[in-house]
Short mmCIF file of C-alpha atoms and ligand atoms in Angstrom, two decimals:
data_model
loop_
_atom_site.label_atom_id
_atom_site.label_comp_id
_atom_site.label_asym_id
_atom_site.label_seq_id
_atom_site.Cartn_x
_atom_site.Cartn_y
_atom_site.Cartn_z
CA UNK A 1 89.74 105.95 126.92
CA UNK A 2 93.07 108.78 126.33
CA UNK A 3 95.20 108.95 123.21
CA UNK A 4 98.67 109.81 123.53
CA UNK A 5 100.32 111.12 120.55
CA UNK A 6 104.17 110.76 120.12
CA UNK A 7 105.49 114.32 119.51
CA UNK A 8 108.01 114.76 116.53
CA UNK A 9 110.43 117.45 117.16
CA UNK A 10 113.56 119.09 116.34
CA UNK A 11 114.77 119.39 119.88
CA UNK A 12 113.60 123.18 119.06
CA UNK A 13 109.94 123.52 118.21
CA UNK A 14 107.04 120.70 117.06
CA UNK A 15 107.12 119.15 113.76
CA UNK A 16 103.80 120.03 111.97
CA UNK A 17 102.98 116.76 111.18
CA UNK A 18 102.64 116.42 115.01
CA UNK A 19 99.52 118.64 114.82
CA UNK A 20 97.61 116.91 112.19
CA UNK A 21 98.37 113.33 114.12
CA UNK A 22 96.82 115.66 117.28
CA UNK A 23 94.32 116.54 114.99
CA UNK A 24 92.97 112.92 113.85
CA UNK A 25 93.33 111.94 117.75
CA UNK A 26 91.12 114.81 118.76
CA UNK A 27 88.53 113.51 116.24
CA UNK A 28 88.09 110.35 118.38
CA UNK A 29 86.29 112.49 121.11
CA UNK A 30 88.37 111.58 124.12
CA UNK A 31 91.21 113.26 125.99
CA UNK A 32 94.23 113.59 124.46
CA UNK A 33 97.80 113.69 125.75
CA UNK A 34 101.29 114.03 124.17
CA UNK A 35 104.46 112.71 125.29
CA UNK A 36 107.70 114.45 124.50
CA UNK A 37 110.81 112.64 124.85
CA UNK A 38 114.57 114.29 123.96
CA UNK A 39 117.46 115.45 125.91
CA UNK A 40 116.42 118.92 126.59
CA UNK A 41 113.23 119.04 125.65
CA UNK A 42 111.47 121.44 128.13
CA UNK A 43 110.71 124.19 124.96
CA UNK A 44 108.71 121.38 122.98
CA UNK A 45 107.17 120.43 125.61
CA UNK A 46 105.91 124.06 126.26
CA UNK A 47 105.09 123.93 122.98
CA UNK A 48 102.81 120.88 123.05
CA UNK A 49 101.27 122.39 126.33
CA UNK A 50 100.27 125.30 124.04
CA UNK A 51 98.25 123.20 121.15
CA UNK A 52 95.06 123.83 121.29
CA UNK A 53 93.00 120.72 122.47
CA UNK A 54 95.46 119.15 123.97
CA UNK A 55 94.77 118.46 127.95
CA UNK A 56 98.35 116.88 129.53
CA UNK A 57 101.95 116.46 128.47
CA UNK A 58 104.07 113.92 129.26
CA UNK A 59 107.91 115.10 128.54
CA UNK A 60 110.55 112.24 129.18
CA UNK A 61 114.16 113.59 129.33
CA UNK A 62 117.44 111.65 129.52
CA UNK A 63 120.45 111.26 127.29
CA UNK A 64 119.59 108.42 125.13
CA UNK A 65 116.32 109.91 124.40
CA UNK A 66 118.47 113.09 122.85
CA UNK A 67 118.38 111.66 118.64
CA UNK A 68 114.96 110.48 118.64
CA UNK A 69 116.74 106.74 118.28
CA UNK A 70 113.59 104.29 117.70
CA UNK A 71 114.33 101.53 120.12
CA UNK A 72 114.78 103.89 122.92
CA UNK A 73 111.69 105.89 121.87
CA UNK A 74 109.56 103.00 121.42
CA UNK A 75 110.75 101.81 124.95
CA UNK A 76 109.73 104.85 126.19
CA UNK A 77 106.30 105.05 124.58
CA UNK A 78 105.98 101.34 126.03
CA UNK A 79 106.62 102.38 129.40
CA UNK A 80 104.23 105.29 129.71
CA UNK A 81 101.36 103.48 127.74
CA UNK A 82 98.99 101.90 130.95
CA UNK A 83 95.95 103.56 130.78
CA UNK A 84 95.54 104.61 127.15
CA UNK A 85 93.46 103.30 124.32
CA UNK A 86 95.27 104.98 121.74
CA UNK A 87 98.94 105.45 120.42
CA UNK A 88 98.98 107.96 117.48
CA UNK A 89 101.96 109.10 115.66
CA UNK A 90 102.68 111.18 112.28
CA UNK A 91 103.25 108.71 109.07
CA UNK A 92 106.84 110.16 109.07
CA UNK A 93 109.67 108.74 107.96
CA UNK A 94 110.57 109.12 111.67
CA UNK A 95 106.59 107.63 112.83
CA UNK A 96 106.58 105.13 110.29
CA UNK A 97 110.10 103.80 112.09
CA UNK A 98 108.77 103.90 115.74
CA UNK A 99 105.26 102.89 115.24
CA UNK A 100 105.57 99.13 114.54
CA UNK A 101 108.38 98.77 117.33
CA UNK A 102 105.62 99.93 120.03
CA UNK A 103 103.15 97.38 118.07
CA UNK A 104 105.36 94.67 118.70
CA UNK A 105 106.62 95.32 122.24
CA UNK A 106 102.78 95.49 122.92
CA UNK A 107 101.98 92.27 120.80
CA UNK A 108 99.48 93.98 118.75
CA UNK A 109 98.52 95.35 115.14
CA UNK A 110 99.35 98.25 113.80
CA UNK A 111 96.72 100.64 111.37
CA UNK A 112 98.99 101.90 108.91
CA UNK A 113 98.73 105.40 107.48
CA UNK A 114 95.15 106.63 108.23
CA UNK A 115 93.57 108.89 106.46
CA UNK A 116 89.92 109.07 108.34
CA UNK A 117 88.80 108.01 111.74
CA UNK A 118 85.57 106.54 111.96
CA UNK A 119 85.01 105.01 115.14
CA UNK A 120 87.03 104.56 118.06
CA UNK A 121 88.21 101.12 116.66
CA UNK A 122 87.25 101.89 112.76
CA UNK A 123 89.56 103.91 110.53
CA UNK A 124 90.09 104.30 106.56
CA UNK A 125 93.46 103.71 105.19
CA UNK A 126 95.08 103.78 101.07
CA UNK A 127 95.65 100.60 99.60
CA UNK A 128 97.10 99.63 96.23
CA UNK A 129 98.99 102.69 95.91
CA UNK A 130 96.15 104.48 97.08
CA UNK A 131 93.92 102.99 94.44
CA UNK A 132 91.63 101.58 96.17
CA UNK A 133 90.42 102.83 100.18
CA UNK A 134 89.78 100.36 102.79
CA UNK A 135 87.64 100.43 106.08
CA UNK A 136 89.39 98.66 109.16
CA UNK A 137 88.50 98.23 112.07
CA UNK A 138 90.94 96.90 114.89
CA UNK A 139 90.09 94.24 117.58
CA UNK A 140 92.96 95.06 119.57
CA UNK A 141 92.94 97.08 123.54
CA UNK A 142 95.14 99.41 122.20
CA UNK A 143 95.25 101.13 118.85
CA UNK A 144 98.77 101.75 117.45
CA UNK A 145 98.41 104.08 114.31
CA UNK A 146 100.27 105.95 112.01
CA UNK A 147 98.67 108.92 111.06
CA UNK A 148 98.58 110.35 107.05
CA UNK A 149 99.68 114.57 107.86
CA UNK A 150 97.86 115.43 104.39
CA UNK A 151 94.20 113.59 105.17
CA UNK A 152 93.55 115.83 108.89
CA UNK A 153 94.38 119.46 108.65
CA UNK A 154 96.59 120.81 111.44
CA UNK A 155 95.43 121.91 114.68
CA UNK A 156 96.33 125.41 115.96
CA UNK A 157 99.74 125.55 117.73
CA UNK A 158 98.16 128.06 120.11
CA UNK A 159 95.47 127.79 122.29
CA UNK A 160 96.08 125.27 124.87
CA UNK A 161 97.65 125.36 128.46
CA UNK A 162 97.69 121.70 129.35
CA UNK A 163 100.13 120.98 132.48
CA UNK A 164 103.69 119.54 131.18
CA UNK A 165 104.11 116.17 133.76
CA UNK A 166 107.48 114.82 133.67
CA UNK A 167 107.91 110.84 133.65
CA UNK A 168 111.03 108.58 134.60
CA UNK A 169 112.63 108.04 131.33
CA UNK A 170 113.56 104.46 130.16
CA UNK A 171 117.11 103.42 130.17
CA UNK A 172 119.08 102.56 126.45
CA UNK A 173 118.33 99.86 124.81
CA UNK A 174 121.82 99.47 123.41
CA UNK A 175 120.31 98.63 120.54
CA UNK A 176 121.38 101.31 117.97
CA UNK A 177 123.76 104.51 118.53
CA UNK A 178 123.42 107.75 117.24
CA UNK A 179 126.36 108.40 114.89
CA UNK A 180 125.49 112.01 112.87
CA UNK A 181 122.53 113.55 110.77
CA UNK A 182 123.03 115.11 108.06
CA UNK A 183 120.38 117.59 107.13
CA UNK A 184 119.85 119.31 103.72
CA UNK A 185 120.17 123.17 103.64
CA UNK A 186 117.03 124.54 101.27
CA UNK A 187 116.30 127.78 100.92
CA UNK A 188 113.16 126.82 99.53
CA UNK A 189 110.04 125.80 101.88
CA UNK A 190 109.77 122.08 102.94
CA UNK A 191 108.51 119.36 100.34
CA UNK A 192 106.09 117.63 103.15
CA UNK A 193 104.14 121.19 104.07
CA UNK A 194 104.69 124.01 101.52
CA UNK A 195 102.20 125.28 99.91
CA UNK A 196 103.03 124.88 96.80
CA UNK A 197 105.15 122.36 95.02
CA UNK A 198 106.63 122.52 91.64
CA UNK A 199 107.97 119.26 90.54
CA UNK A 200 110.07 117.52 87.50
CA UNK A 201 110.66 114.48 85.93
CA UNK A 202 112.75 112.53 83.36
CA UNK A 203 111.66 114.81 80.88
CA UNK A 204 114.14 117.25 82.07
CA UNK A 205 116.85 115.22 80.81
CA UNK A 206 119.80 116.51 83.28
CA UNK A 207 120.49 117.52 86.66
CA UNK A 208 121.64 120.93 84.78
CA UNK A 209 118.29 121.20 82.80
CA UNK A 210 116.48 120.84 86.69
CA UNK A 211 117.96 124.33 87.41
CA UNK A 212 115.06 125.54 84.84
CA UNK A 213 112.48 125.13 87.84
CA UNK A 214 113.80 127.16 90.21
CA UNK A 215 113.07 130.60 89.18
CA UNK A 216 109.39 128.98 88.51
CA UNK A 217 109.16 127.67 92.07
CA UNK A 218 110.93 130.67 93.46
CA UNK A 219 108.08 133.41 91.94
CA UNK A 220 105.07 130.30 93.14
CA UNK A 221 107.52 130.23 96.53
CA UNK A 222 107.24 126.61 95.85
CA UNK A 223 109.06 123.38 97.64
CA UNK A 224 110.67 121.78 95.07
CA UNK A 225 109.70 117.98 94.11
CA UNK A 226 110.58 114.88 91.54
CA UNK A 227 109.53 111.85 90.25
CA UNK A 228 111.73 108.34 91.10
CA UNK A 229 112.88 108.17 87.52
CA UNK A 230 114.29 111.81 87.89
CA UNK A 231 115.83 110.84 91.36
CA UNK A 232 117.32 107.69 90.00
CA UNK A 233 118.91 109.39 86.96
CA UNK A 234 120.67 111.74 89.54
CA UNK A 235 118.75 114.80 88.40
CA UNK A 236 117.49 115.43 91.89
CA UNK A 237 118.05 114.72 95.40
CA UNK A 238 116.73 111.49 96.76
CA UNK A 239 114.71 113.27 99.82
CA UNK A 240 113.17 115.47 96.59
CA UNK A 241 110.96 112.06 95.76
CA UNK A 242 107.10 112.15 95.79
CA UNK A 243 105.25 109.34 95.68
CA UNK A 244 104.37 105.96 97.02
CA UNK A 245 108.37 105.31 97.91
CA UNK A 246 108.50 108.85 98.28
CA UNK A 247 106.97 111.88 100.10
CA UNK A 248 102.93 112.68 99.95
CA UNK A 249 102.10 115.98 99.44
CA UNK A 250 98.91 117.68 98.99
CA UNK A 251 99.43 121.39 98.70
CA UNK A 252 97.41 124.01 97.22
CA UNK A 253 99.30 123.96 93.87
CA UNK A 254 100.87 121.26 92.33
CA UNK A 255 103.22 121.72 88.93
CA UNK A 256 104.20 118.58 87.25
CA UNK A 257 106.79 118.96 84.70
CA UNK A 258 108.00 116.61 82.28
CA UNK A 259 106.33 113.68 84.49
CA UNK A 260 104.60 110.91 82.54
CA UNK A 261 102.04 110.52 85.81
CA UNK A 262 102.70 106.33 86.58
CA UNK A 263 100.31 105.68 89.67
CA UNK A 264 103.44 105.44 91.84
CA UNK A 265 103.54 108.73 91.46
CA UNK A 266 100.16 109.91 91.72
CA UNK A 267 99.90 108.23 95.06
CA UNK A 268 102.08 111.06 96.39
CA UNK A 269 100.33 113.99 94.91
CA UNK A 270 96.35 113.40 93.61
CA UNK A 271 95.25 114.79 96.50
CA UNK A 272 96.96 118.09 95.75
CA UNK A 273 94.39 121.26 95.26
CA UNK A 274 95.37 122.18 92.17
CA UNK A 275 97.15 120.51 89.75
CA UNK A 276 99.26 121.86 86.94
CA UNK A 277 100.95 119.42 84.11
CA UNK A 278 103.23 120.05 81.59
CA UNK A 279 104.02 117.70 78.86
CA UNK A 280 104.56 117.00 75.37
CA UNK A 281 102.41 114.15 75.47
CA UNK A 282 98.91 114.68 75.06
CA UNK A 283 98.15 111.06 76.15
CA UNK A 284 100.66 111.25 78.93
CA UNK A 285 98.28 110.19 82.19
CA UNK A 286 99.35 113.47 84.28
CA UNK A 287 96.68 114.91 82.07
CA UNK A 288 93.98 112.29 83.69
CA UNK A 289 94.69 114.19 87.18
CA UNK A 290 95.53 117.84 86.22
CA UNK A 291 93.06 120.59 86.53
CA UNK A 292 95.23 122.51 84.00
CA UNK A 293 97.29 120.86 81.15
CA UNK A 294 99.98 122.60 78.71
CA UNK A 295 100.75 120.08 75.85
CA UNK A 296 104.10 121.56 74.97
CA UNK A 297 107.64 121.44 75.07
CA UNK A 298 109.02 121.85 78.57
CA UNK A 299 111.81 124.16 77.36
CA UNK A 300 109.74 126.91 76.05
CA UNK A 301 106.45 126.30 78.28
CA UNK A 302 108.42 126.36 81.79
CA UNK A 303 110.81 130.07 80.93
CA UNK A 304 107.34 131.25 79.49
CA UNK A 305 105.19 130.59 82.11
CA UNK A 306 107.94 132.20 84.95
CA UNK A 307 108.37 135.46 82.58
CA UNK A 308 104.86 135.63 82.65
CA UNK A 309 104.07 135.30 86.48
CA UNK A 310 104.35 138.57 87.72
P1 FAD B 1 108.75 108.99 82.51
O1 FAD B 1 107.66 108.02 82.77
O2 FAD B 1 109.87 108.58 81.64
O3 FAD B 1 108.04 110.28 81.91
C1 FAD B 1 108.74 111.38 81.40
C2 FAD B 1 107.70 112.30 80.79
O4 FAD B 1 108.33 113.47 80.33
C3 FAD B 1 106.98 111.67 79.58
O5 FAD B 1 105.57 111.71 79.82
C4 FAD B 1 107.37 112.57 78.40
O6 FAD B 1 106.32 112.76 77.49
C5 FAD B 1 107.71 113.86 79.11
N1 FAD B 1 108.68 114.66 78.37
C6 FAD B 1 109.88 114.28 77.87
N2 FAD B 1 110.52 115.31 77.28
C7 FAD B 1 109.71 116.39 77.43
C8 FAD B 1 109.78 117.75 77.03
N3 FAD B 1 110.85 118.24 76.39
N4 FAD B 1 108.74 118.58 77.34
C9 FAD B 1 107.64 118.11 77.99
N5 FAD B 1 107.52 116.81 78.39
C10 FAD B 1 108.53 115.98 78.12
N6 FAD B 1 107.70 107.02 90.82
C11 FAD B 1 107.58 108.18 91.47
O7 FAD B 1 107.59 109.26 90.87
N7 FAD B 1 107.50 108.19 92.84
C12 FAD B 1 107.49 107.06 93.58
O8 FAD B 1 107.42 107.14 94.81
C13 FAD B 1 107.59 105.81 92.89
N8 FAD B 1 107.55 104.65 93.57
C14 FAD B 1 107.59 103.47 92.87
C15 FAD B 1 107.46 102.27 93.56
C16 FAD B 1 107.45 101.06 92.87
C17 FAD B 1 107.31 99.78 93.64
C18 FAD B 1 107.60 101.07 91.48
C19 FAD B 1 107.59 99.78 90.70
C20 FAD B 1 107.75 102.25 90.78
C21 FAD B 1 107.74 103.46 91.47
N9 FAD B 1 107.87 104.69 90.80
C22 FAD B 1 107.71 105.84 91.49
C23 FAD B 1 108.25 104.75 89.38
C24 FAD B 1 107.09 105.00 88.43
O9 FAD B 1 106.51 103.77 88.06
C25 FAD B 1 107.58 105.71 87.16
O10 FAD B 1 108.60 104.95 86.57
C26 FAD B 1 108.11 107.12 87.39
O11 FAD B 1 107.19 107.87 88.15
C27 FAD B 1 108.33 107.79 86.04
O12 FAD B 1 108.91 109.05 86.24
P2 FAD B 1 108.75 110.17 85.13
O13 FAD B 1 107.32 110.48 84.94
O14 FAD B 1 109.66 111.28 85.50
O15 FAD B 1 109.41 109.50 83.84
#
């Protein structure tokens, strides 16, 4: 029995959420492997050689693996899969699109967005908007699971020295066609890993009035974050969005502001360390998951709590 977790990369370095999936595979006590497929993709693959725990690479290289395309990938992941018990991948946007094209090409189920492994065939996963946990355990020769990057913390990047094995890459699929990414320029840390988030809702009114966090989550070096109603009125980017339909986060520090706390929501962040909400609603629900509540207006709380961090 081998796992093989599907690397998510940048064509540059190894997206973290590669290391927790490597992380929930290692806790299944058998070997595990990572395959890296791109264009030019020696340097991740030197990378994944280096995680610690991690005993063999597989790196795939060809053209149409280049944009990370899910058909092709999938394909791919297909072709190399004889011999393993176990296909893990980050619950990425980019995992969650990949995963359930390997399920099918293999004709089995998928375990969606684990947050514990159990037993080789046993895992736990959210349900109900991560209401409500449930145990399952697959009857299938090969596991296909997305893995949750919040519920396993990361392995170390450095460590390993696992030999990098190339494999014949699959031809295209011709079934999709990379056309261009566009790719948001932040200065601020990334939503999915910082450390600490500082987030707003409709209470902010405006896409102007949003501009009030950022000297908040530039002193807490905070990613910033919103809730769906704040995304929908256009006061925030869409790729801003935690929640069930949007990003999960669970960083050290979590400041809601001006969020009413609908479960939606708090599927995206309860897990967070500490939470901090701000609202002029004592009843608000926020205050039903925040370690520290300011019942206030957000106008005077959020410029007085910046002047006074130091
Ligand atoms: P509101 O609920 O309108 O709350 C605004 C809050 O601001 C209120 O509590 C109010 O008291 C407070 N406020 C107003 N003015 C001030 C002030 N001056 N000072 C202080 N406080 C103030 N939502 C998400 O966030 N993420 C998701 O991923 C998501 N997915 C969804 C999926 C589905 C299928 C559905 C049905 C809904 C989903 N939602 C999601 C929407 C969710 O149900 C809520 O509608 C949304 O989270 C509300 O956002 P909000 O808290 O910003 O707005």
């Amino acid at each position: 029995m081998t796992v093989l977790v599907i690397a998510e990369h940048d064509k540059q370095a190894l997206n973290g959420a590669t290391l927790n999936a490597i992380a929930a595979a290692a806790r299944l006590g058998m070997p595990v492997h990572v395959l890296v497929a791109g264009g030019e993709a020696q340097a991740v693959a030197a990378a994944a050689a280096r995680v610690a725990g991690v005993q063999q690479v597989l790196l795939a290289q060809a053209p149409q693996l280049a944009d990370g395309l899910a058909e092709n990938l999938a394909a791919q992941v297909v072709a190399v899969s004889a011999g393993y018990s176990h296909l893990f991948v980050a619950a990425t946007a980019h995992g969650k699109s990949v995963a359930p094209r390997i399920a099918a090409l293999l004709d089995v189920e998928q375990v969606s967005d684990v947050i514990d492994v159990l037993a080789p065939d046993t895992f736990k996963r959210p349900i109900y908007a991560g209401n409500a946990i449930a145990t399952v355990k697959s009857g299938y020769p090969v596991v296909v699971a997305t893995i949750r990057p919040t519920a396993f913390d990361a392995v170390s990047a450095e460590g390993g020295s696992a030999p990098v094995v190339a494999v014949e890459a699959v031809g295209d699929a011709g079934l999709s066609r990379f056309v261009s990414r566009e790719i948001a320029v932040s200065e601020r840390p990334d939503l999915g890993s910082a450390r600490a988030v500082v987030s707003g809702g409709r209470g902010l009114a405006s896409a102007d009035n949003f501009k009030l966090l950022d000297p908040l989550a530039e002193k807490l070096g905070a990613a910033l974050g919103a809730s769906r109603a704040a995304v929908d009125a256009g006061y925030a980017p869409n790729d801003w969005q935690v929640g069930q339909t949007g990003k999960i986060v669970a960083p050290g520090l979590y400041v809601a502001v001006g969020i009413s706390g609908a479960i939606q929501h708090l599927a995206g962040m309860k897990d967070s360390k500490v939470i901090v909400a701000i609202n002029k609603d004592g009843d608000a629900p926020i205050f039903g998951v925040a370690d520290y509540g300011l019942v206030g207006d957000l106008f005077e709380a959020v410029p007085a709590l910046t002047a006074a961090l130091p």
